[in-house]
Structure formats: C-alpha cells, structure tokens
Amino acid sequence: ERLKFGQVKKPWRCLDKALIGYDGDMSRVVDICRQRIVFDSVKDLLACILLVDDDDSVKIRRLKSTMDTKNDGDPHFTGYRYVVINMVIYDDDTADLGVENHVCELLLELRCLAEWQIFDPQKHKR
C-alpha cells in the first residue's frame, strides 16, 4: 500500500497541540491534514519532492528530513525516519473553500524503513 489517506486531526487534539506545544498559537499546527506516501526507492521519493516543488499551485513552507543519522544524538529524535513537506495549496478550489492558507503535511517514507519502524505515540506526548 503506497498511499495511506490520513484522517483530519480531531479539534480537541489540535487545541491540545497548540496549547502545549505552540503557546496557544493555532497557526503553528500544520498537520491537521496529513497524507503519507511510501516509496520503494530513494529515487522515487526524491522524484515526488521534485514534482511537488514543480507544481505551481503548491507553495512549500518547510521541508524536513530525519533520514540523516546526525539526528540520532538529538534528545527529541524519536528514531522515526521520514521526509516531511509542509505546504499550502493555492488554486481555485482552495480559494473557494477559504483554505488557501492552510498548511498541509505530506509524509514521505521508504518502504524498507516504514515496514520495521513502529510509530510510538508515547514518544510524541508532551
């Protein structure tokens, strides 16, 4: 399964995340809408990043990778390997819905890592 449709984060969780993690600033909660794509190769993952970057309706706000082992010494690093793109999509549909400034998250993973990585929600608790 290459594409896993994420669910929209529940309102109580968004508020909790904003209050605890972002000093009450809801605009900093950027993973309310998240999608995950699993790739068979680094080449395919990189091609996806380039396609997203090349899309005129997409504005990338942040690109973050935890693939590099330099993260291993960070006490906040959970061991979860991924690339994440935080982006806004600006087109007629998002403008009509009034969500053209909403930041969405696209989580990109390699299958060889995703199959043995266990996401531990306890590590994300604050």
C-alpha positions as semicolon CSV with decimal commas, in nm:
position;residue;x (nm);y (nm);z (nm)
1;E;0,000;0,000;0,000
2;R;0,178;0,312;-0,124
3;L;-0,070;0,582;-0,027
4;K;-0,240;0,592;0,310
5;F;-0,509;0,852;0,345
6;G;-0,477;1,019;0,679
7;Q;-0,763;1,142;0,885
8;V;-0,813;1,504;0,973
9;K;-0,681;1,570;1,322
10;K;-0,960;1,597;1,575
11;P;-1,037;1,952;1,702
12;W;-0,954;1,865;2,065
13;R;-0,612;1,732;1,957
14;C;-0,542;2,046;1,752
15;L;-0,623;2,264;2,052
16;D;-0,414;2,043;2,281
17;K;-0,119;2,059;2,043
18;A;-0,147;2,438;2,010
19;L;-0,174;2,495;2,384
20;I;0,102;2,256;2,489
21;G;0,343;2,279;2,201
22;Y;0,292;2,622;2,049
23;D;0,193;2,853;2,334
24;G;-0,168;2,862;2,211
25;D;-0,081;2,963;1,852
26;M;-0,316;2,756;1,633
27;S;-0,147;2,882;1,316
28;R;0,156;2,667;1,404
29;V;-0,043;2,341;1,399
30;V;0,045;2,222;1,049
31;D;-0,050;1,857;1,046
32;I;-0,429;1,888;1,077
33;C;-0,443;1,738;0,729
34;R;-0,170;1,481;0,666
35;Q;-0,110;1,227;0,394
36;R;0,151;0,954;0,381
37;I;0,321;0,804;0,076
38;V;0,556;0,506;0,097
39;F;0,823;0,467;-0,172
40;D;1,026;0,169;-0,287
41;S;1,340;0,374;-0,356
42;V;1,516;0,697;-0,266
43;K;1,497;0,788;-0,636
44;D;1,115;0,767;-0,628
45;L;1,095;0,965;-0,304
46;L;1,316;1,239;-0,450
47;A;1,109;1,244;-0,770
48;C;0,800;1,309;-0,558
49;I;0,967;1,601;-0,381
50;L;1,066;1,749;-0,718
51;L;0,712;1,705;-0,856
52;V;0,561;1,879;-0,553
53;D;0,817;2,159;-0,582
54;D;0,742;2,196;-0,954
55;D;0,365;2,232;-0,901
56;D;0,272;2,599;-0,939
57;S;-0,028;2,563;-0,709
58;V;0,189;2,434;-0,424
59;K;0,400;2,655;-0,202
60;I;0,640;2,461;0,020
61;R;0,665;2,617;0,365
62;R;0,910;2,364;0,512
63;L;1,098;2,055;0,402
64;K;1,234;1,840;0,685
65;S;1,422;1,512;0,675
66;T;1,512;1,280;0,960
67;M;1,688;1,037;0,725
68;D;2,034;1,160;0,825
69;T;2,192;0,982;1,122
70;K;2,305;1,321;1,259
71;N;1,958;1,333;1,420
72;D;2,039;1,032;1,638
73;G;2,204;1,247;1,907
74;D;1,906;1,481;1,938
75;P;1,716;1,400;2,261
76;H;1,387;1,488;2,085
77;F;1,451;1,249;1,795
78;T;1,212;0,954;1,811
79;G;1,403;0,735;1,566
80;Y;1,126;0,765;1,309
81;R;1,284;0,815;0,961
82;Y;1,091;1,024;0,709
83;V;1,080;1,333;0,491
84;V;0,800;1,576;0,558
85;I;0,678;1,856;0,335
86;N;0,464;2,129;0,491
87;M;0,285;2,310;0,212
88;V;-0,009;2,523;0,113
89;I;-0,210;2,457;-0,199
90;Y;-0,339;2,764;-0,373
91;D;-0,581;2,707;-0,658
92;D;-0,942;2,793;-0,741
93;D;-1,077;2,509;-0,525
94;T;-0,882;2,603;-0,211
95;A;-0,963;2,972;-0,263
96;D;-1,336;2,894;-0,299
97;L;-1,323;2,692;0,023
98;G;-1,123;2,960;0,205
99;V;-0,841;2,719;0,292
100;E;-0,571;2,854;0,061
101;N;-0,353;2,945;0,361
102;H;-0,398;2,615;0,544
103;V;-0,071;2,427;0,583
104;C;-0,094;2,057;0,495
105;E;0,162;1,790;0,571
106;L;0,289;1,526;0,329
107;L;0,484;1,246;0,498
108;L;0,721;1,055;0,267
109;E;0,876;0,726;0,376
110;L;1,086;0,447;0,230
111;R;0,921;0,107;0,242
112;C;1,237;-0,061;0,371
113;L;1,222;0,167;0,678
114;A;0,846;0,200;0,714
115;E;0,798;-0,177;0,740
116;W;1,005;-0,209;1,058
117;Q;0,951;0,133;1,212
118;I;0,683;0,134;1,474
119;F;0,526;0,471;1,533
120;D;0,511;0,514;1,909
121;P;0,253;0,777;2,010
122;Q;0,402;0,780;2,361
123;K;0,719;0,938;2,221
124;H;0,513;1,229;2,088
125;K;0,339;1,306;2,415
126;R;0,442;1,628;2,584
